[in-house]
PDB file of C-alpha atoms in Angstrom:
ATOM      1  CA  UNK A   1      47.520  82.542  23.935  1.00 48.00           C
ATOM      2  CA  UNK A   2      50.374  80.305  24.647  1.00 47.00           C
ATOM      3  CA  UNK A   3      50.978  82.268  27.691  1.00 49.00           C
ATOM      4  CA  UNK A   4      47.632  81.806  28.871  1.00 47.00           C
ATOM      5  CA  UNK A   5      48.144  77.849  28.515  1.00 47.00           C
ATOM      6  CA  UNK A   6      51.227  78.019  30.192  1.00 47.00           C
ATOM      7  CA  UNK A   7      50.063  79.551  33.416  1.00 42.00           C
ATOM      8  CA  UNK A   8      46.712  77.376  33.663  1.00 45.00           C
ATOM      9  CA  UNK A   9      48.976  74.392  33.278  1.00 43.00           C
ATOM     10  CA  UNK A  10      51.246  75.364  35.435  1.00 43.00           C
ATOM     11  CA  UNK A  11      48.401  76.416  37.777  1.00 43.00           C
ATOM     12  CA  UNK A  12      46.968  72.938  37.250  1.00 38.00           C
ATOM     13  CA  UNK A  13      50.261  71.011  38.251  1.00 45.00           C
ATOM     14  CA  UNK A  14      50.489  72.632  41.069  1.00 44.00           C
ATOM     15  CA  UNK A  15      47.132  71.948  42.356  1.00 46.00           C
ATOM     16  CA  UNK A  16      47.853  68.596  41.697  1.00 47.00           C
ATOM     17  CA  UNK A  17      50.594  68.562  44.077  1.00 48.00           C
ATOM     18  CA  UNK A  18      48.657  70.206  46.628  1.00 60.00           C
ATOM     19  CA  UNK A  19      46.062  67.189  46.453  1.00 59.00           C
ATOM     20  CA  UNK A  20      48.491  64.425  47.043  1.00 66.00           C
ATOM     21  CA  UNK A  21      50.020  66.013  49.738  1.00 67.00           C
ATOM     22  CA  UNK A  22      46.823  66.260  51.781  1.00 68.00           C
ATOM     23  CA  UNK A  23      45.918  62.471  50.497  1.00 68.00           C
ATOM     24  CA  UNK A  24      49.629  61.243  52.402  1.00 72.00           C
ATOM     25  CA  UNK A  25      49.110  63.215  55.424  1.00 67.00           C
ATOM     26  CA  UNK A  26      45.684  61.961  55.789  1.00 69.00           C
ATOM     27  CA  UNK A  27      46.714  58.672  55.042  1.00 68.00           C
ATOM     28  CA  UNK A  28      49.337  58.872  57.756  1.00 71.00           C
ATOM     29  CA  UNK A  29      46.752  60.193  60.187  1.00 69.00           C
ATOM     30  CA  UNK A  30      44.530  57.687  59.373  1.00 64.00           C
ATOM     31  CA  UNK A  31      47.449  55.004  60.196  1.00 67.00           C
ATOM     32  CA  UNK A  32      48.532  56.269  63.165  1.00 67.00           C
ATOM     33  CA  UNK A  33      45.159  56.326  64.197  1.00 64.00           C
ATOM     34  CA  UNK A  34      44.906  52.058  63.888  1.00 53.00           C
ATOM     35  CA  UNK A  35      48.400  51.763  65.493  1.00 59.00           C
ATOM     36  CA  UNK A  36      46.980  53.608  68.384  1.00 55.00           C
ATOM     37  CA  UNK A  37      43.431  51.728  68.753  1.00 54.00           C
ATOM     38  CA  UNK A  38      45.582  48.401  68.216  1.00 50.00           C
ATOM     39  CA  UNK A  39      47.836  49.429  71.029  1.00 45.00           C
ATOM     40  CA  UNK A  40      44.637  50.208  73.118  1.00 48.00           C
ATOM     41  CA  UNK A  41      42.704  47.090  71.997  1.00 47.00           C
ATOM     42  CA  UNK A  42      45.879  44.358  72.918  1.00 46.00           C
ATOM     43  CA  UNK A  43      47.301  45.539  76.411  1.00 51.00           C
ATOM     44  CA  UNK A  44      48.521  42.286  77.747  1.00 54.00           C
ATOM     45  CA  UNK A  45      46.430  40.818  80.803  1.00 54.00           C
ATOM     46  CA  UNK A  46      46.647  41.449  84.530  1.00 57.00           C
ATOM     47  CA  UNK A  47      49.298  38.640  85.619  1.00 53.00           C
ATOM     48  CA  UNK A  48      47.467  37.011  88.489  1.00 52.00           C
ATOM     49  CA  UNK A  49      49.987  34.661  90.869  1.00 56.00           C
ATOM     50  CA  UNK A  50      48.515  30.827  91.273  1.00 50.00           C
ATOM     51  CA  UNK A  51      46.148  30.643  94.338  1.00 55.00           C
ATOM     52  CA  UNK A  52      47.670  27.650  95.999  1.00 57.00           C
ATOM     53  CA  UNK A  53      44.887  24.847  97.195  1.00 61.00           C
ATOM     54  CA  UNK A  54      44.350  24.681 101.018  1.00 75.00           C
ATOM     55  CA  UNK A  55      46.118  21.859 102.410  1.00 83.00           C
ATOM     56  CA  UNK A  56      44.239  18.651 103.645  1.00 89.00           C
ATOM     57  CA  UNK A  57      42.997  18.347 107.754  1.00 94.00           C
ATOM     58  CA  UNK A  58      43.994  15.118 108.500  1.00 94.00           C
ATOM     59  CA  UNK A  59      44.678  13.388 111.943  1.00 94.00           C
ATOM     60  CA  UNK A  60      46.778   9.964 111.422  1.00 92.00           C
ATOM     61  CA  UNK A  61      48.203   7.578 113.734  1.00 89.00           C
ATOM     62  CA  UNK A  62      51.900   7.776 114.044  1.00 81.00           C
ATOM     63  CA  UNK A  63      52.365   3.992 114.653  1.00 66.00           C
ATOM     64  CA  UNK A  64      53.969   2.151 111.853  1.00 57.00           C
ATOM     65  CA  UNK A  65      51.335  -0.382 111.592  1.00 51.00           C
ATOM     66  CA  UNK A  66      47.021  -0.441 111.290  1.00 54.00           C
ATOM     67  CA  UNK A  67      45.344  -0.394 114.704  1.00 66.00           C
ATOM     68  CA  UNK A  68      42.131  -0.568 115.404  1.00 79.00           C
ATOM     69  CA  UNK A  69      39.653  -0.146 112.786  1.00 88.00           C
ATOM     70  CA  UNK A  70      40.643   3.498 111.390  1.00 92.00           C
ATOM     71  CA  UNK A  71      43.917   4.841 110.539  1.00 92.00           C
ATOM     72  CA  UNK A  72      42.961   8.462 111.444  1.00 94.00           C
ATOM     73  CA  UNK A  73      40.452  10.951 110.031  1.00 96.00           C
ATOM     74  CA  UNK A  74      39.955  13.128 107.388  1.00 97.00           C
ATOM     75  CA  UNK A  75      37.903  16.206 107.742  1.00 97.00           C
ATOM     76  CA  UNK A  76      37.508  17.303 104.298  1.00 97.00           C
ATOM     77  CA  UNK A  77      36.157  21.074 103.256  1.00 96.00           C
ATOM     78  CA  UNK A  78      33.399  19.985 100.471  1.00 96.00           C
ATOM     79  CA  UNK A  79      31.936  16.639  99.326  1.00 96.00           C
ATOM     80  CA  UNK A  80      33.742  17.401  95.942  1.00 96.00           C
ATOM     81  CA  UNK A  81      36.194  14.611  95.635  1.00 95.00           C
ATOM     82  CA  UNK A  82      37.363  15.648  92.194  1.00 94.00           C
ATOM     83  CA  UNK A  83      39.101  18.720  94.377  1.00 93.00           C
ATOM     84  CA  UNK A  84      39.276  17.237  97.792  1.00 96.00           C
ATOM     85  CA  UNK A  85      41.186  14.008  97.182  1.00 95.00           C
ATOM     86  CA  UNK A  86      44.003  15.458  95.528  1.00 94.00           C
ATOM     87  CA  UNK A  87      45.003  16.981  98.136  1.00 93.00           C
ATOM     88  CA  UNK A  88      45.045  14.471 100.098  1.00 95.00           C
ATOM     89  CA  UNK A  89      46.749  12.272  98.443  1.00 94.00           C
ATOM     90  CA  UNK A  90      49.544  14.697  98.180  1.00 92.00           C
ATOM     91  CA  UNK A  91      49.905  14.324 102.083  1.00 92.00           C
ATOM     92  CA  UNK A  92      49.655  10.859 102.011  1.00 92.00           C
ATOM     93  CA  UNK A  93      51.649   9.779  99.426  1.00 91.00           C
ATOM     94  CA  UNK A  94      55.131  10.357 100.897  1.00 90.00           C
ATOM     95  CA  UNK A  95      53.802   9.220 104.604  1.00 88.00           C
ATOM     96  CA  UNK A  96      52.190   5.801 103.105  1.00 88.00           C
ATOM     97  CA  UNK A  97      53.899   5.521  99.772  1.00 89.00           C
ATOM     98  CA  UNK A  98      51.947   6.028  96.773  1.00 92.00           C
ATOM     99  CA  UNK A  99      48.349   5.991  96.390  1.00 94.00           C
ATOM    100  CA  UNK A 100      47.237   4.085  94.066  1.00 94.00           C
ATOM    101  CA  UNK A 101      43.037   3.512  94.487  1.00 96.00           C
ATOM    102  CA  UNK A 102      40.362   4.952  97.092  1.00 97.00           C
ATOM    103  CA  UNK A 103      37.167   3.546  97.686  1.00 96.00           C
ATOM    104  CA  UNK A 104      34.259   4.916  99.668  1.00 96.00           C
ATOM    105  CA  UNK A 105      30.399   4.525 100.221  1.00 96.00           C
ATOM    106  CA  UNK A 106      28.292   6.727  97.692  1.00 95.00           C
ATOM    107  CA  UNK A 107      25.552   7.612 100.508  1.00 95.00           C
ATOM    108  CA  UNK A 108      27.166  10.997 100.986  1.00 95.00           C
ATOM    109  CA  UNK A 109      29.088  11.833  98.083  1.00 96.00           C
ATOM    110  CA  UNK A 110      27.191  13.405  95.205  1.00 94.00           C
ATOM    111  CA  UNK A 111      29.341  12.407  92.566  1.00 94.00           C
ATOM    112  CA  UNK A 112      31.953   9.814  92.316  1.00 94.00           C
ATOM    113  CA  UNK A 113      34.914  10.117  89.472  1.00 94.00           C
ATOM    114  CA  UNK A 114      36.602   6.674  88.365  1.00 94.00           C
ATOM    115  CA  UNK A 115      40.115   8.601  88.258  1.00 95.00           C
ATOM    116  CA  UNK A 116      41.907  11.582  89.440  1.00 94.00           C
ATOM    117  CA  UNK A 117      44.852  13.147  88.619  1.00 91.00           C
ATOM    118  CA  UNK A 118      47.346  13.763  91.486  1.00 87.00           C
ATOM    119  CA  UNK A 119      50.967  14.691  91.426  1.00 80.00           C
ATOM    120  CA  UNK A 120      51.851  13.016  87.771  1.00 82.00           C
ATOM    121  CA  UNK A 121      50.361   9.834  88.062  1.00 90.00           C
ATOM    122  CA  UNK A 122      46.332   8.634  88.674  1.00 94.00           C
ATOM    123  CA  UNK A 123      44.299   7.574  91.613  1.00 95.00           C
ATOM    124  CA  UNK A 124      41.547   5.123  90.437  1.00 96.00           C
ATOM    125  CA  UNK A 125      38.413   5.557  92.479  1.00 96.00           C
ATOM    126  CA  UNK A 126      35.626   3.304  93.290  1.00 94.00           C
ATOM    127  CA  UNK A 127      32.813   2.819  95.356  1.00 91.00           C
ATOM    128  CA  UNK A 128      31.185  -0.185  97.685  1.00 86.00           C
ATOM    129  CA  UNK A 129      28.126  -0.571  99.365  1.00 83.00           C
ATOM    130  CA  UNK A 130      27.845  -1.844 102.442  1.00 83.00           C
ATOM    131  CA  UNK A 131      31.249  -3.201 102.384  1.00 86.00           C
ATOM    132  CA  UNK A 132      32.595   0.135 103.152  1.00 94.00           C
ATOM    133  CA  UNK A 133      30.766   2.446 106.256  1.00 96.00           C
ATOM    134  CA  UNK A 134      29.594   5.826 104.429  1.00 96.00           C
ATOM    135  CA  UNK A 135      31.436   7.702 107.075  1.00 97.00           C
ATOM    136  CA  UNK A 136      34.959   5.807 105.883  1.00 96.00           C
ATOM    137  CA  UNK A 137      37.329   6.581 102.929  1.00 96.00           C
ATOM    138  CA  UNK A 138      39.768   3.262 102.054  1.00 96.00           C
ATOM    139  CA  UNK A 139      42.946   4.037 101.358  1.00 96.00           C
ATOM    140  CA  UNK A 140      45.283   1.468  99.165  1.00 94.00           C
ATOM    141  CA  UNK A 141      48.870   1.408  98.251  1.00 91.00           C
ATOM    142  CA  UNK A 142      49.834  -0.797  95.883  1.00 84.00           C
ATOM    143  CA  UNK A 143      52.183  -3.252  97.884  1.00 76.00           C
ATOM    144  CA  UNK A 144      52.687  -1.497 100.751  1.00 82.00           C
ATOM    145  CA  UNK A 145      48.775  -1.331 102.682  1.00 88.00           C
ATOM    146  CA  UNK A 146      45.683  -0.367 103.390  1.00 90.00           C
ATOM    147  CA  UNK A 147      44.363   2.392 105.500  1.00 91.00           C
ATOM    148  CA  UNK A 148      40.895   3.720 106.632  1.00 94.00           C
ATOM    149  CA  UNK A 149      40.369   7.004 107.431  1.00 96.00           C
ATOM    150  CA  UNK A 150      37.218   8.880 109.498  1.00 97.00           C
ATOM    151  CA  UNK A 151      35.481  11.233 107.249  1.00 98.00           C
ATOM    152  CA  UNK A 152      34.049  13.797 109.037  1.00 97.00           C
ATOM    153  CA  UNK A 153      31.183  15.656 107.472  1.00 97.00           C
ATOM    154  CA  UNK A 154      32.777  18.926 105.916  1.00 97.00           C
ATOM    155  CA  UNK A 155      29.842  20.852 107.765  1.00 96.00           C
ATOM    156  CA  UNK A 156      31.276  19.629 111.140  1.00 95.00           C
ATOM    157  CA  UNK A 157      31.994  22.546 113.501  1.00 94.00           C
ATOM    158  CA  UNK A 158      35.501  22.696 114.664  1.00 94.00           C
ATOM    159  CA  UNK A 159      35.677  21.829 118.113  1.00 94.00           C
ATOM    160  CA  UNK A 160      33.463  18.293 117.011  1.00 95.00           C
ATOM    161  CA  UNK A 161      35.528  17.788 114.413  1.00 95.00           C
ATOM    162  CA  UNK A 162      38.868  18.154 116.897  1.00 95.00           C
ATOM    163  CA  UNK A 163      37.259  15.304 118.936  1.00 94.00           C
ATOM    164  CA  UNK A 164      36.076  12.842 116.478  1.00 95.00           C
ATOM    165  CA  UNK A 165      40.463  13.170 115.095  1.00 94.00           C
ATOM    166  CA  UNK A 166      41.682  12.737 118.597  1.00 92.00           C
ATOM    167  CA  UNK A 167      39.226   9.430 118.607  1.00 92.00           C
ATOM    168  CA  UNK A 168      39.622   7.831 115.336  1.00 92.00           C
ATOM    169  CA  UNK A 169      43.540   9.078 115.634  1.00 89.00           C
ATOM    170  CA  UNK A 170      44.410   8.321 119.196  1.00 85.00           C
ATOM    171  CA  UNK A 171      46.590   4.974 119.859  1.00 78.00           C
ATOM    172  CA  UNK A 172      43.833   3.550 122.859  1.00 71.00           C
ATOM    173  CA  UNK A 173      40.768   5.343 121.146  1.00 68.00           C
ATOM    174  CA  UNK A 174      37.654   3.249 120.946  1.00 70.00           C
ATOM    175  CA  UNK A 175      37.382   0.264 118.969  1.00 82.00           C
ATOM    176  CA  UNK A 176      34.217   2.018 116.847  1.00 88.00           C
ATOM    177  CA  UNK A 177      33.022   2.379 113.474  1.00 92.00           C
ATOM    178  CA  UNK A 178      33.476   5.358 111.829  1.00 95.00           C
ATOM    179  CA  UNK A 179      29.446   5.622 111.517  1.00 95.00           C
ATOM    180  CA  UNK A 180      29.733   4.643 116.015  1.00 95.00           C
ATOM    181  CA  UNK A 181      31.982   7.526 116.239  1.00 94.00           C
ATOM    182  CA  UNK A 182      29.843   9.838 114.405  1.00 95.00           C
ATOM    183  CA  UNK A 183      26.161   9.121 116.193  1.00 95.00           C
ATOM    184  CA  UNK A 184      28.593   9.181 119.843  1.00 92.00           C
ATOM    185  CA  UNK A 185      29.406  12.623 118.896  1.00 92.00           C
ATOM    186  CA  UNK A 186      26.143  14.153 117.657  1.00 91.00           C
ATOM    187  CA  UNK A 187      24.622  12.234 120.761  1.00 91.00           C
ATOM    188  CA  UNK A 188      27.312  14.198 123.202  1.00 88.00           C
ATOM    189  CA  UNK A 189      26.662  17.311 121.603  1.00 86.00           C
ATOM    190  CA  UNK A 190      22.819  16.876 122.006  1.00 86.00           C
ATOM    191  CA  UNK A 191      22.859  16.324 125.399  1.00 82.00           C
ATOM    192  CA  UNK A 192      25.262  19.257 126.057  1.00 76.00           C
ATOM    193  CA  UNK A 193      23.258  21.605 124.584  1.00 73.00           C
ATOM    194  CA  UNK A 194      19.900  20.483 125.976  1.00 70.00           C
ATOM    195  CA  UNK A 195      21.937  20.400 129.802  1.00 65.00           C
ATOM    196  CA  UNK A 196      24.741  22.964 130.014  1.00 60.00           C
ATOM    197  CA  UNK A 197      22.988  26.764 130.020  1.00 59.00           C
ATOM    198  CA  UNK A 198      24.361  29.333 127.665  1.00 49.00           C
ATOM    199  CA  UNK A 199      27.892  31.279 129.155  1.00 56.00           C
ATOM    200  CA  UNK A 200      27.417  35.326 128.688  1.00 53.00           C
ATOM    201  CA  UNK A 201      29.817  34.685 125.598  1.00 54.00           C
ATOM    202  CA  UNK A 202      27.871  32.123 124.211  1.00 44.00           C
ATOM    203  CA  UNK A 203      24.613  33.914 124.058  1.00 36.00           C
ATOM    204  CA  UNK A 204      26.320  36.981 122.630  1.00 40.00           C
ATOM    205  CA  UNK A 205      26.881  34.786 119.655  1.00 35.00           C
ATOM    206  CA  UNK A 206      23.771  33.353 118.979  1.00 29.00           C
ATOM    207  CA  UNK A 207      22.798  36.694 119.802  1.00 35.00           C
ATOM    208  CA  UNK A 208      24.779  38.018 116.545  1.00 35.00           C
ATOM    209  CA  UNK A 209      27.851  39.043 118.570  1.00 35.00           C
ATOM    210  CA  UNK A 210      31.827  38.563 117.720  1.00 33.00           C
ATOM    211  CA  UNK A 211      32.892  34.585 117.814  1.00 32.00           C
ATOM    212  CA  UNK A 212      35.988  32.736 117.273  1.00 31.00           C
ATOM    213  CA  UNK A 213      36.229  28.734 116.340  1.00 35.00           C
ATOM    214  CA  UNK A 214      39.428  27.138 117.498  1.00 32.00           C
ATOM    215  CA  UNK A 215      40.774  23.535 117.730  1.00 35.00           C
ATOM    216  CA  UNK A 216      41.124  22.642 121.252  1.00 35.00           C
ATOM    217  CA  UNK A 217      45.142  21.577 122.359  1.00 35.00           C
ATOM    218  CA  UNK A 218      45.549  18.097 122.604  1.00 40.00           C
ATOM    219  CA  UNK A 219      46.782  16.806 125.490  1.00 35.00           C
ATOM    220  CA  UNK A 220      47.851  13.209 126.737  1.00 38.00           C
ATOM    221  CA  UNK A 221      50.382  10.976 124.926  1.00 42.00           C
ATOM    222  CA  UNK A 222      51.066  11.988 121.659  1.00 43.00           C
ATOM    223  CA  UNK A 223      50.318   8.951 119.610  1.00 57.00           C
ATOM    224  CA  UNK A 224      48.764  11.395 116.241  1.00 71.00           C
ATOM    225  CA  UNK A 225      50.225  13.638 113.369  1.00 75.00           C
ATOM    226  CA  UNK A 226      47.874  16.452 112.680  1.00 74.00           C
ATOM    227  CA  UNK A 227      48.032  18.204 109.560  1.00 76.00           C
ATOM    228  CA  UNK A 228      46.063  21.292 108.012  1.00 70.00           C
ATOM    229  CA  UNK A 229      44.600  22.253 110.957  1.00 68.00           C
TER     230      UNK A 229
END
């Protein structure tokens, strides 16, 4: 009798072993299974290098001083100051000194913000109406000027938009408004098209062939620093 006790409790010990061993293996597998899912879950993210912001187009007059009634032009890519002026101002500020306020006419500009950020300090901005033509941006610097630029409608091709710089840029341009300079060009461009007949190029490309836009070279005195273009 007492060897049948001993064997069944020995038999029963030894099962018990067997059951905790099969517990910590499966509680290994179990937790190398989470260590791999985390490692799955967390991969770090794609690094993706900053996509640097297009520089401004801008044609100013080199002269020291105002002449005429604009400065230059400005031939931004969106009517979105919030993204377009900062840019600019980065241009401007070390050519005019720092920027402190802009003002413009709210005809074409869907929204206008009172400030914007730029290059660690802010730009107030503000709008007028009709002081200010609605094809003109004002410019100020505290203590040092004022300066009005062209704006040329961002939908401008780029051969109109070369000649309304040289004008509103060029030392003996026109004494016009930025709004005169504007209708002139639309008007010239009107009457081209209705007059001059269509080159074999030409009507390839209304015709849905290859085309190329490019900013005619200036030529004459150089009295204008273009930038972006």
């Amino acid at each position: 009798m007492e060897n049948t006790e001993g064997i069944s409790h020995t038999g029963f010990h030894a099962g018990s072993f067997s059951v905790r061993d099969e517990t910590r293996v499966a509680a290994k597998a179990a937790r190398r299974r989470v260590r791999i899912m985390s490692a799955t879950l967390h991969q770090p993210l794609p690094h993706h290098e900053p996509v640097a912001a297009p520089a401004a187009r801008l044609a100013l007059k080199t002269e020291g001083t105002s002449r005429g009634l604009l400065d230059g032009a400005w031939w931004p890519r969106s009517r979105d100051l919030l993204s377009e002026l900062p840019a600019l101002t980065d241009v401007l500020d070390p050519l005019w000194g720092r920027i402190t306020r802009i003002a413009v006419n709210p005809k074409y500009w869907p929204v206008i913000p009172h400030e914007i950020p730029v290059g660690g300090h802010v730009v107030k901005v503000g709008w007028f109406t009709p002081e200010i033509d609605p094809h003109k941006l004002l410019l100020l610097s505290y203590g040092t000027g004022r300066w009005d630029l062209l704006v040329i409608p961002p939908e401008t091709g780029a051969e109109s938009a070369a000649r309304l710089m040289a004008a509103a840029s060029d030392y003996d341009g026109p004494p016009l408004t930025a709004s005169a300079l504007i209708a002139a060009d639309e008007t010239r461009c009107a009457v081209s098209a209705a007059d001059r007949p269509l080159e074999p190029d030409e009507a390839g490309k209304y015709e849905g062939g290859p085309s190329s836009e490019a900013v005619p070279a200036q030529t004459g005195r150089v009295s204008r620093l273009i930038i972006g273009m």
